Structure formats: structure tokens, C-alpha cells
Coordinates of C-alpha atoms in Angstrom, one line a residue:
X1 CA 0.0 0.0 0.0
X2 CA 1.1 3.6 -0.7
X3 CA 2.6 5.5 2.2
X4 CA 1.5 8.8 0.9
X5 CA -1.3 9.1 3.6
X6 CA 1.5 9.2 6.3
X7 CA 2.6 12.7 5.1
X8 CA 1.6 15.8 6.9
X9 CA 0.2 18.9 5.2
X10 CA 3.6 20.8 4.7
X11 CA 5.4 17.7 3.4
X12 CA 2.5 16.8 1.0
X13 CA 2.1 20.4 -0.2
X14 CA 5.8 20.5 -1.1
X15 CA 5.6 17.1 -2.8
X16 CA 2.6 18.3 -4.9
X17 CA 4.4 21.6 -5.9
X18 CA 7.5 19.6 -6.9
X19 CA 5.4 17.2 -9.0
X20 CA 6.6 14.2 -6.9
X21 CA 3.0 13.1 -6.5
X22 CA -0.5 14.2 -7.4
X23 CA -3.6 15.0 -5.4
X24 CA -5.4 12.1 -6.9
X25 CA -2.7 9.7 -5.8
X26 CA -2.6 11.3 -2.3
X27 CA -6.4 11.1 -2.0
X28 CA -6.5 7.5 -3.2
X29 CA -4.0 6.5 -0.6
X30 CA -6.1 8.1 2.1
X31 CA -9.3 6.5 0.8
X32 CA -7.5 3.1 0.9
X33 CA -6.4 3.7 4.5
X34 CA -10.0 4.6 5.5
X35 CA -11.4 1.5 3.9
X36 CA -9.1 -0.7 5.9
X37 CA -9.7 1.2 9.2
X38 CA -13.4 0.5 9.9
X39 CA -12.3 -0.8 13.4
X40 CA -11.5 2.8 14.4
X41 CA -15.0 4.0 13.4
X42 CA -13.5 7.4 12.7
X43 CA -15.2 8.2 9.3
X44 CA -19.0 8.0 9.5
X45 CA -20.0 9.5 6.1
X46 CA -17.8 8.7 3.2
X47 CA -17.4 11.1 0.2
X48 CA -14.9 9.2 -1.9
X49 CA -16.4 10.3 -5.3
X50 CA -16.5 14.0 -4.2
X51 CA -12.9 13.7 -3.0
X52 CA -11.7 12.3 -6.3
X53 CA -13.5 15.2 -8.2
X54 CA -11.9 17.8 -5.8
X55 CA -8.4 16.1 -6.2
X56 CA -8.7 16.2 -10.0
X57 CA -9.6 19.9 -9.9
X58 CA -6.8 20.6 -7.4
X59 CA -4.2 18.9 -9.7
X60 CA -5.2 21.2 -12.6
X61 CA -4.9 24.2 -10.2
X62 CA -1.5 23.1 -9.2
X63 CA -0.4 22.6 -12.8
X64 CA -1.7 26.1 -13.7
X65 CA 0.4 27.6 -10.9
X66 CA -2.7 28.9 -9.1
X67 CA -2.5 26.8 -5.9
X68 CA -3.0 28.1 -2.3
X69 CA -1.3 26.2 0.5
X70 CA -4.1 23.7 1.1
X71 CA -4.6 22.9 -2.5
X72 CA -4.9 19.1 -3.2
X73 CA -4.5 18.1 0.5
X74 CA -7.0 15.4 1.7
X75 CA -8.7 16.2 5.0
X76 CA -11.6 15.0 7.2
X77 CA -14.4 17.3 8.3
X78 CA -16.0 16.9 11.8
X79 CA -19.6 16.0 11.6
X80 CA -20.5 19.2 13.3
X81 CA -19.8 21.3 10.2
X82 CA -22.6 21.6 7.7
X83 CA -21.5 20.3 4.3
X84 CA -23.7 20.9 1.3
X85 CA -25.6 17.8 0.1
X86 CA -23.6 15.6 2.5
X87 CA -25.1 14.2 5.8
X88 CA -24.4 16.6 8.7
X89 CA -25.8 14.9 11.8
X90 CA -23.6 16.3 14.7
X91 CA -23.4 12.7 15.9
X92 CA -27.1 12.7 16.8
X93 CA -30.1 10.6 15.8
X94 CA -32.3 13.8 15.8
X95 CA -30.5 15.0 12.6
X96 CA -30.8 11.7 10.8
X97 CA -31.4 12.4 7.1
X98 CA -30.4 16.1 7.3
X99 CA -28.7 17.2 4.1
X100 CA -27.7 20.9 4.3
X101 CA -28.3 23.0 1.3
X102 CA -25.4 25.3 2.2
X103 CA -21.7 25.0 3.2
X104 CA -20.3 26.1 6.5
X105 CA -17.9 29.1 6.2
X106 CA -15.0 27.1 7.6
X107 CA -15.4 24.2 5.1
X108 CA -16.1 26.6 2.3
X109 CA -12.8 28.4 3.0
X110 CA -11.0 25.2 3.0
X111 CA -12.5 24.1 -0.3
X112 CA -11.7 27.6 -1.8
X113 CA -8.1 26.8 -0.8
X114 CA -8.3 23.6 -2.7
X115 CA -8.6 21.1 0.2
X116 CA -10.1 17.7 -0.6
X117 CA -12.9 16.3 1.7
X118 CA -12.5 12.6 2.3
X119 CA -15.7 12.4 4.5
X120 CA -17.3 13.3 7.8
X121 CA -15.8 12.4 11.1
X122 CA -17.3 10.8 14.3
X123 CA -17.9 13.0 17.3
X124 CA -19.8 13.1 20.6
X125 CA -23.4 13.9 20.1
X126 CA -23.7 17.7 19.6
X127 CA -20.1 17.9 20.8
X128 CA -21.2 17.0 24.4
X129 CA -18.7 14.6 25.8
X130 CA -15.0 14.0 26.5
X131 CA -14.7 10.4 25.1
X132 CA -16.7 10.1 21.8
X133 CA -19.0 7.6 23.6
X134 CA -22.2 9.7 23.3
X135 CA -22.1 9.4 19.4
X136 CA -25.1 7.9 17.6
X137 CA -22.5 6.1 15.4
X138 CA -20.9 4.4 18.3
X139 CA -17.5 5.3 19.8
X140 CA -14.5 6.2 17.8
X141 CA -11.5 4.2 18.8
X142 CA -8.0 5.5 19.6
X143 CA -5.4 4.0 17.3
X144 CA -3.0 3.9 20.4
X145 CA -3.1 1.0 22.8
X146 CA -1.4 0.4 26.2
X147 CA 1.7 -1.7 26.0
X148 CA 0.9 -5.3 25.9
X149 CA -2.9 -4.8 26.0
X150 CA -5.9 -5.0 23.6
X151 CA -8.1 -2.7 25.6
X152 CA -9.9 -0.3 23.3
X153 CA -9.1 3.3 24.4
X154 CA -11.0 6.6 23.9
X155 CA -9.5 9.0 21.4
X156 CA -11.0 11.8 23.6
X157 CA -13.9 14.0 22.7
X158 CA -15.8 15.6 21.3
X159 CA -13.5 15.7 18.3
X160 CA -12.6 12.0 18.8
X161 CA -13.1 11.0 15.2
X162 CA -10.9 13.8 14.0
X163 CA -8.1 12.9 16.4
X164 CA -8.3 9.2 15.6
X165 CA -8.2 9.8 11.9
X166 CA -5.2 12.1 11.9
X167 CA -3.3 9.8 14.4
X168 CA -3.9 6.8 12.2
X169 CA -2.9 8.6 9.0
X170 CA -6.4 8.2 7.4
X171 CA -6.2 11.9 6.5
X172 CA -3.5 14.5 6.5
X173 CA -5.4 16.7 8.9
X174 CA -9.0 17.4 10.1
X175 CA -11.3 20.1 11.4
X176 CA -12.4 20.0 15.0
X177 CA -14.4 22.3 17.3
X178 CA -13.6 23.2 20.9
X179 CA -16.2 24.3 23.5
X180 CA -14.4 23.2 26.6
X181 CA -11.3 21.3 25.3
X182 CA -12.8 19.2 22.5
X183 CA -9.8 19.9 20.1
X184 CA -7.0 20.0 22.8
X185 CA -8.0 16.9 24.9
X186 CA -8.3 14.5 21.9
X187 CA -5.0 15.9 20.4
X188 CA -3.3 15.0 23.8
X189 CA -4.9 11.6 23.9
X190 CA -3.7 10.7 20.3
X191 CA -0.3 12.3 20.0
X192 CA -1.5 14.9 17.6
X193 CA -1.6 18.8 17.6
X194 CA -4.8 20.7 18.1
X195 CA -5.3 24.5 18.3
X196 CA -8.4 26.3 19.6
X197 CA -8.0 29.9 18.1
X198 CA -9.2 33.0 19.9
X199 CA -13.0 33.2 20.1
X200 CA -14.1 35.0 16.9
X201 CA -11.0 34.1 14.8
X202 CA -12.9 31.3 12.8
X203 CA -16.5 31.7 11.7
X204 CA -19.2 29.7 13.5
X205 CA -21.7 30.0 10.6
X206 CA -22.8 26.6 9.5
X207 CA -21.3 24.9 12.6
X208 CA -24.1 23.2 14.6
X209 CA -24.2 25.1 17.8
X210 CA -23.6 23.6 21.3
X211 CA -22.7 26.7 23.5
X212 CA -22.5 29.8 21.2
X213 CA -20.3 32.0 23.5
X214 CA -17.7 29.1 23.9
X215 CA -17.7 27.2 20.5
X216 CA -14.7 27.7 18.3
X217 CA -13.4 25.8 15.2
X218 CA -9.8 24.8 14.8
X219 CA -7.4 22.4 13.0
X220 CA -6.2 19.0 14.2
X221 CA -2.9 18.1 12.5
X222 CA 0.3 16.0 12.7
X223 CA 2.6 18.9 13.5
X224 CA 2.6 22.6 14.7
X225 CA 3.6 23.7 11.2
X226 CA 0.6 21.9 9.7
X227 CA -1.6 23.6 12.3
X228 CA -0.3 27.0 11.2
X229 CA -1.0 26.2 7.5
X230 CA -4.5 25.0 8.1
X231 CA -5.5 27.6 10.6
X232 CA -4.6 30.3 8.1
X233 CA -7.0 28.7 5.6
X234 CA -9.8 28.3 8.1
X235 CA -9.6 31.8 9.8
X236 CA -11.0 35.1 8.7
X237 CA -13.9 37.5 9.1
X238 CA -17.4 36.4 8.1
X239 CA -20.3 38.9 8.1
X240 CA -22.7 36.0 8.5
X241 CA -21.3 35.4 12.1
X242 CA -22.0 38.3 14.4
X243 CA -19.2 37.1 16.7
X244 CA -16.6 36.9 14.0
X245 CA -13.9 39.6 14.4
X246 CA -12.7 41.7 11.4
X247 CA -8.9 41.3 11.8
X248 CA -6.3 40.4 9.2
X249 CA -5.2 36.8 9.3
X250 CA -1.4 36.6 9.7
X251 CA 0.9 34.3 7.8
X252 CA 1.0 31.8 10.7
X253 CA 3.6 29.6 9.0
X254 CA 6.0 32.4 8.3
X255 CA 5.8 33.3 12.1
X256 CA 7.2 29.9 13.1
X257 CA 10.7 31.1 14.0
X258 CA 10.8 29.0 17.2
X259 CA 12.9 31.7 18.7
X260 CA 11.6 32.2 22.3
X261 CA 14.7 33.8 23.8
X262 CA 13.6 36.4 26.4
X263 CA 9.9 35.3 26.3
X264 CA 8.1 35.0 29.6
X265 CA 6.3 31.7 30.1
X266 CA 3.9 31.6 33.1
X267 CA 3.3 28.5 35.2
X268 CA 0.0 28.8 37.1
X269 CA 0.2 27.4 40.6
X270 CA -3.5 26.7 40.7
X271 CA -3.1 24.0 38.0
X272 CA -1.1 21.8 40.4
X273 CA -4.3 19.8 41.3
X274 CA -4.5 17.4 44.3
X275 CA -4.0 13.9 43.1
X276 CA -2.4 14.9 39.8
X277 CA -0.6 11.8 38.5
X278 CA 3.2 11.7 38.8
X279 CA 3.5 11.3 35.0
X280 CA 1.6 14.5 34.3
X281 CA 3.7 16.3 37.0
X282 CA 6.9 15.1 35.4
X283 CA 5.7 15.9 31.8
X284 CA 4.9 19.5 32.9
X285 CA 8.3 19.8 34.7
X286 CA 10.1 18.5 31.6
X287 CA 8.2 21.1 29.5
X288 CA 9.4 23.8 31.8
X289 CA 13.0 22.7 31.4
X290 CA 12.7 22.5 27.6
X291 CA 11.3 26.1 27.3
X292 CA 14.0 27.4 29.8
X293 CA 16.7 25.7 27.8
X294 CA 15.3 27.3 24.6
X295 CA 15.9 30.7 26.2
X296 CA 12.5 31.6 27.8
X297 CA 12.1 33.1 31.2
X298 CA 9.9 30.9 33.5
X299 CA 7.8 32.8 36.0
X300 CA 5.3 31.5 38.6
X301 CA 1.8 33.1 38.1
X302 CA -1.5 32.9 39.9
X303 CA -4.9 32.4 38.3
X304 CA -6.9 32.5 41.5
X305 CA -10.4 31.8 40.2
X306 CA -9.3 28.5 38.4
X307 CA -11.0 26.4 41.0
X308 CA -14.4 27.9 40.0
X309 CA -13.9 27.3 36.3
X310 CA -15.3 23.8 35.9
X311 CA -18.6 24.5 37.9
X312 CA -19.1 27.8 36.0
X313 CA -18.5 26.1 32.7
X314 CA -21.0 23.3 33.5
X315 CA -23.6 25.9 34.2
X316 CA -23.0 28.2 31.3
X317 CA -22.5 25.5 28.6
X318 CA -25.7 23.5 29.4
X319 CA -27.7 26.8 29.7
X320 CA -26.6 27.8 26.1
X321 CA -27.1 24.2 24.9
X322 CA -30.8 24.1 26.2
X323 CA -31.5 27.3 24.3
X324 CA -29.7 26.1 21.1
X325 CA -31.2 22.7 21.1
X326 CA -34.8 23.9 21.4
X327 CA -34.9 24.1 17.6
X328 CA -34.8 20.3 17.3
X329 CA -38.6 19.7 17.5
X330 CA -39.3 17.2 14.7
X331 CA -41.2 19.7 12.7
X332 CA -38.8 21.2 10.1
X333 CA -36.0 18.7 9.6
X334 CA -34.4 15.6 11.0
X335 CA -36.0 12.8 13.0
X336 CA -39.7 12.8 14.0
X337 CA -41.2 10.1 16.3
X338 CA -44.2 8.1 15.2
X339 CA -47.4 9.5 16.7
X340 CA -50.2 7.5 18.4
X341 CA -53.8 8.3 17.6
X342 CA -54.8 11.4 19.7
X343 CA -51.3 12.7 20.2
X344 CA -50.9 16.5 19.9
X345 CA -47.9 18.7 19.2
X346 CA -46.6 18.5 22.9
X347 CA -46.5 14.7 22.6
X348 CA -44.7 14.9 19.3
X349 CA -42.0 17.1 20.8
X350 CA -41.6 14.9 23.8
X351 CA -41.4 11.6 21.9
X352 CA -39.1 13.1 19.2
X353 CA -36.7 14.5 21.7
X354 CA -36.7 11.4 23.9
X355 CA -35.9 9.2 20.8
X356 CA -33.6 11.7 19.1
X357 CA -31.4 12.9 21.9
X358 CA -29.0 10.6 23.8
X359 CA -28.7 10.5 27.6
X360 CA -25.8 13.0 27.9
X361 CA -27.6 15.5 25.7
X362 CA -30.8 15.1 27.7
X363 CA -28.9 15.5 30.9
X364 CA -27.3 18.8 29.8
X365 CA -30.5 20.1 28.3
X366 CA -32.2 19.5 31.7
X367 CA -29.4 21.1 33.7
X368 CA -29.4 24.1 31.3
X369 CA -33.2 24.5 31.5
X370 CA -33.0 24.3 35.3
X371 CA -30.4 27.0 35.7
X372 CA -32.2 29.3 33.4
X373 CA -35.6 28.8 35.1
X374 CA -37.3 31.4 37.2
X375 CA -35.9 31.3 40.8
X376 CA -32.6 29.7 39.8
X377 CA -31.4 32.2 37.1
X378 CA -29.6 34.5 39.6
X379 CA -28.4 31.7 41.9
X380 CA -26.8 29.7 39.1
X381 CA -26.5 31.3 35.7
X382 CA -25.8 34.9 36.7
X383 CA -23.4 33.8 39.3
X384 CA -21.6 31.6 36.7
X385 CA -21.4 34.6 34.4
X386 CA -19.8 36.7 37.1
X387 CA -17.2 33.9 37.8
X388 CA -16.5 33.8 34.1
X389 CA -15.6 37.6 34.1
X390 CA -13.3 37.0 37.1
X391 CA -11.5 34.1 35.2
X392 CA -11.1 36.3 32.2
X393 CA -9.6 39.1 34.4
X394 CA -7.2 36.6 36.0
X395 CA -5.7 36.0 32.5
X396 CA -5.8 39.7 31.5
X397 CA -3.8 40.6 34.7
X398 CA -1.2 37.9 34.0
X399 CA -0.7 39.0 30.4
X400 CA -0.6 42.7 31.5
X401 CA 2.3 41.8 33.9
X402 CA 4.4 40.9 30.8
X403 CA 3.8 37.1 30.5
X404 CA 3.7 36.0 26.8
X405 CA 2.5 32.5 27.1
X406 CA 1.2 30.1 29.8
X407 CA 2.2 26.4 30.0
X408 CA 0.0 23.8 31.7
X409 CA -0.9 20.1 31.3
X410 CA -3.5 19.4 28.6
X411 CA -5.2 16.5 30.4
X412 CA -5.2 15.0 33.9
X413 CA -4.2 11.6 32.4
X414 CA -3.4 9.6 29.3
X415 CA -6.3 8.1 27.3
X416 CA -8.6 5.9 29.3
X417 CA -10.5 2.8 28.2
X418 CA -13.9 3.0 26.5
X419 CA -16.7 2.3 29.0
X420 CA -14.3 2.9 32.0
X421 CA -16.1 6.2 32.8
X422 CA -19.1 6.6 30.7
X423 CA -22.7 6.6 32.1
X424 CA -21.6 5.5 35.6
X425 CA -19.9 8.7 36.6
X426 CA -20.6 11.8 34.4
X427 CA -18.9 14.1 37.0
X428 CA -15.6 12.1 36.7
X429 CA -15.9 12.5 32.9
X430 CA -16.3 16.2 33.3
X431 CA -13.0 16.4 35.2
X432 CA -11.2 15.7 31.9
X433 CA -11.8 19.3 31.0
X434 CA -10.2 20.7 34.1
X435 CA -7.2 22.2 32.3
X436 CA -9.0 23.3 29.2
X437 CA -12.3 25.0 30.1
X438 CA -10.7 28.3 31.4
X439 CA -9.4 29.0 27.9
X440 CA -12.9 28.8 26.4
X441 CA -14.4 30.9 29.3
X442 CA -11.8 33.6 28.7
X443 CA -12.0 33.3 24.8
X444 CA -8.2 32.8 24.5
X445 CA -6.2 30.7 22.1
X446 CA -4.8 27.4 23.3
X447 CA -2.8 24.6 21.7
X448 CA -2.1 21.1 22.8
X449 CA 0.9 19.1 21.5
X450 CA 2.5 15.8 22.4
X451 CA 5.7 16.0 24.4
X452 CA 6.1 12.5 26.0
X453 CA 4.6 9.1 26.6
X454 CA 3.2 7.4 29.7
X455 CA 4.7 4.3 31.3
X456 CA 2.2 2.3 29.3
X457 CA 3.4 3.8 26.0
X458 CA 0.5 6.3 25.5
X459 CA 1.0 9.9 24.3
X460 CA 0.9 12.7 26.8
X461 CA 0.4 16.4 25.8
X462 CA 1.1 19.9 27.2
X463 CA -1.0 22.9 26.6
X464 CA 0.2 26.5 25.8
X465 CA -2.2 29.4 26.3
X466 CA -1.6 32.6 24.4
X467 CA -2.8 36.3 24.5
X468 CA -5.9 37.1 22.5
X469 CA -5.4 37.2 18.7
X470 CA -1.7 36.2 19.1
X471 CA -2.0 32.8 17.6
X472 CA 1.2 33.5 15.6
X473 CA 3.3 33.9 18.8
X474 CA 1.5 30.9 20.4
X475 CA 2.3 28.7 17.4
X476 CA 5.9 29.8 17.4
X477 CA 6.3 29.0 21.1
X478 CA 4.6 25.6 20.4
X479 CA 7.1 25.0 17.5
X480 CA 10.0 25.6 19.9
X481 CA 8.5 23.2 22.4
X482 CA 7.8 20.6 19.7
X483 CA 11.4 20.7 18.5
X484 CA 12.7 20.3 22.0
X485 CA 10.4 17.4 22.8
X486 CA 11.2 15.6 19.6
X487 CA 8.0 13.5 19.9
X488 CA 8.2 11.0 17.0
X489 CA 6.1 8.0 18.3
X490 CA 3.3 6.6 16.2
X491 CA 0.5 4.2 17.1
X492 CA 1.4 0.6 16.1
X493 CA -1.0 -0.6 13.4
X494 CA -3.5 -3.2 14.8
X495 CA -6.7 -2.2 13.0

């Protein structure tokens, strides 16, 4: 079998420009890899014919000398992005049969840049989950396994299919979305790179909404350079999204100097959680050493409201979800339950939602409706919003003091087994977001990248948090850390 699918975006782009391969060959290699990887359950809607059409068009563009950076590069699209004429279900039964008649802004930008869509990727239902176990398609499976074990592991969530597909070389890169860590946690679990840009950097138009003030799209890739290339193609102002910010998109790849001499890297003391595993402690300490050796100045910082972040997030996100998911009523599109004689509109809503939404979505909608209800709005929702403001101010104060970037762990552990935490303990599952939710609450950019492995041979990742709109500097710092860490491990093929 061709090894072309093992390339990253930068390597494949250069090979296409040099005429060493074609987009058609590259796409064919990825489609072959996808067809032999059904055990991973990463791709859930296949668009092979469309991919070959796009690849053929891309080859013509490259020959004509009119080729943007992403031209001819085969990628996967998370099932949360609406793609014209292609099923877009957000991992939910309630959107069964929904074929959008429009293209999300992010996927349109990628196609305008010549990217090739291999298909739609598995995800937690409506992006609600940290393990990809809430999906109507069944769980995506991590290509990594613990040394000497056959236990199926989670690729993380909600962008689990994207992470698994990139880690297993089924595609060169993939889109993800991040509401509380859904790009960064799966990246850390699969040895890939995932960046959540500043809120407003990428358009949310055409992305199925979970929590509108927190959701942000971003790339999931094999390297920091690839993340820079893909983010530039995805980002940009969109008049159709009222939260999109009209700022020029920098050349992120050109900014990858990796020179961090004199940069101040903050280490937040509040992220040293009780019971943090020794492996994560060591990974973090090693990351500090690598950045110091690269010339950065390491400073201890305080983010005092961190301990309130998780409870605030799990009030705000479900509140917004209960509002956003009210539109799924079985009337206009998607699944509608069969009615009994004498049933009215209320029964139709109730039955449709009971059948269409999974347990985790139902749980969050109920929590959200509760915290927004009369008598509880001030006690929960308004208080959570005030806490969010304090968390944002913590970061503003740290950055105002001269800190350039913040280094933290990405996850509290390596990937865990499927069914180890699911329905039995949702709160334990929510703790997976402990290091990532603050970034969404404050609207900041954050990147996760692999820097080591656990004793059981699984990838472990660190997170860098940047100043608003300074993804270029964040990526350059990540590039320096990536070079120092020298992470080269790949999952051994078993699927």
C-alpha cells in the first residue's frame, strides 16, 4: 500500500508543488487507508467520489500555478460542520437524514483553498462529551493501545473521530471544534496537535451550535507547522457570524521562528491539582525545562479563580445548549417520532426528543433549562457569568504583567479505556476538562501538542495558552517546544 497518507500537510504540499505526487494519488492513498480502518469508526459519512473530483480539480490548479497552501490536500471534516448535500448529523439521531443546502464558512474556506474532503468524522453527540462515547454512530477508537494490552481506548472528545483519523494517518489533517477542550484533549490523547483559536477568529456560521459563546473551530494536525498552515486557511472575518472579528489573518507559517529567547512563560500554581498523576507532573516539569533551555524566562503566576472554572462552565455551557437545542422539534427537519392516535404537538415534541437525543444531551439540556428557570437564574446562571468575568480578568492581569504564554498540562491523564467512565460517573468524565475550560471561558487561544509518553506507552500532551489574537506567537512557542520534545512516536497498526 502507498505510504502517501502518512505525510503531513507541509510535506504533502511541497511534494505536490515539486510534482513528486498528485492530489489524486494522495487522495486515493487516504481512501484506501480509510477503507481498511473500519475498526476505528473514525469516518462516519464517506465522500470518496466527491474527494476524487476535488483532487482532480486541485491537480489542474497546481499545474496552472494557481495553488493556495491547502490545494490538493485530503482532510476530514468533523460531523458538526454543515457540508452541502452531505449528511451533517452532529453525531445525533435527531438530525438523521439532514442534508444541508449550504456550506459552513470554515469548510467553504478550506474548499476555496483547494482542500479535498474525504468524508465526515465521528464525534460526541452535539459535541457534548470527552470520550466520543455519546455518538449515535458508536464510539470512535483511539489507534493507540497500552503496551501489551488489547483494551480499546478513547480518542477523547468531542472531536474523537478527527483525532483518531489524523493519528492513524487516514487523512492529512481534520477540522475540530472546541467548546471546553474538544480539540485539545483529543489531540493530547492521540499524539496529535490541536489548536483552539481566539473566540471570533474562525466563523461559527454553519457549525451546529452547542454553546455559542464558547464554541470555536480549529485544526487538528500532525505537527505545529501543519496547524499553522490549516488555521490560516480556516480563519478570517465572516459577516454571517456576528461574533466573527474583522482582523487580518497573519501568515502563521511564516511566524514559526521557534525563537523564544527572552519570552516570559507563566506557570500557574492553581493547575497543580490534588491527586495529579506523577506522570503528568513530570511531563509538565520537563516542558518547563525545555522552554527554559530554549531561552525563555519561566515565571510563577496565579490564576486565583481557576477552582471555580469547571462548575461555572457546567452551568454556562448547558444553559446555552438548552437554548440552542430547542430548535430540534421534529417539525422542520431531522428525526420525527411516530405518533399515536390522539397525540398532539406536545406529545410529538416529547417523543421526538426522547428518541432523538442521547442520555448525555438530555442530561445537559435538563441542567441548562433548570439553571435558566425562574428562581434559579440568579443563583446559578448569573453567578456563573460573574465567575467567568473573574476568570477572564485573571488572564488579563497575568498578560498585563508581561507574561507572553502560559504552560499547563492538557489533560489529567493519558487516554482511558472505552466504557471505563461513561454513564456510571458523568462528573468524573467532566473532570477531563479541568485544564482546558478556562481557555474557552476567557475566549483565549490554546494549543495542545505531544511532548512525551506514559509508562504504558501512550502519548501525553502539554497545553500552551496565548494572548488574544496572538496565535502566531503561540504557534511559534509551540514550535519551539515541539522541536525540543522531539516526539516521533506513532501508534502501532493493529486495525
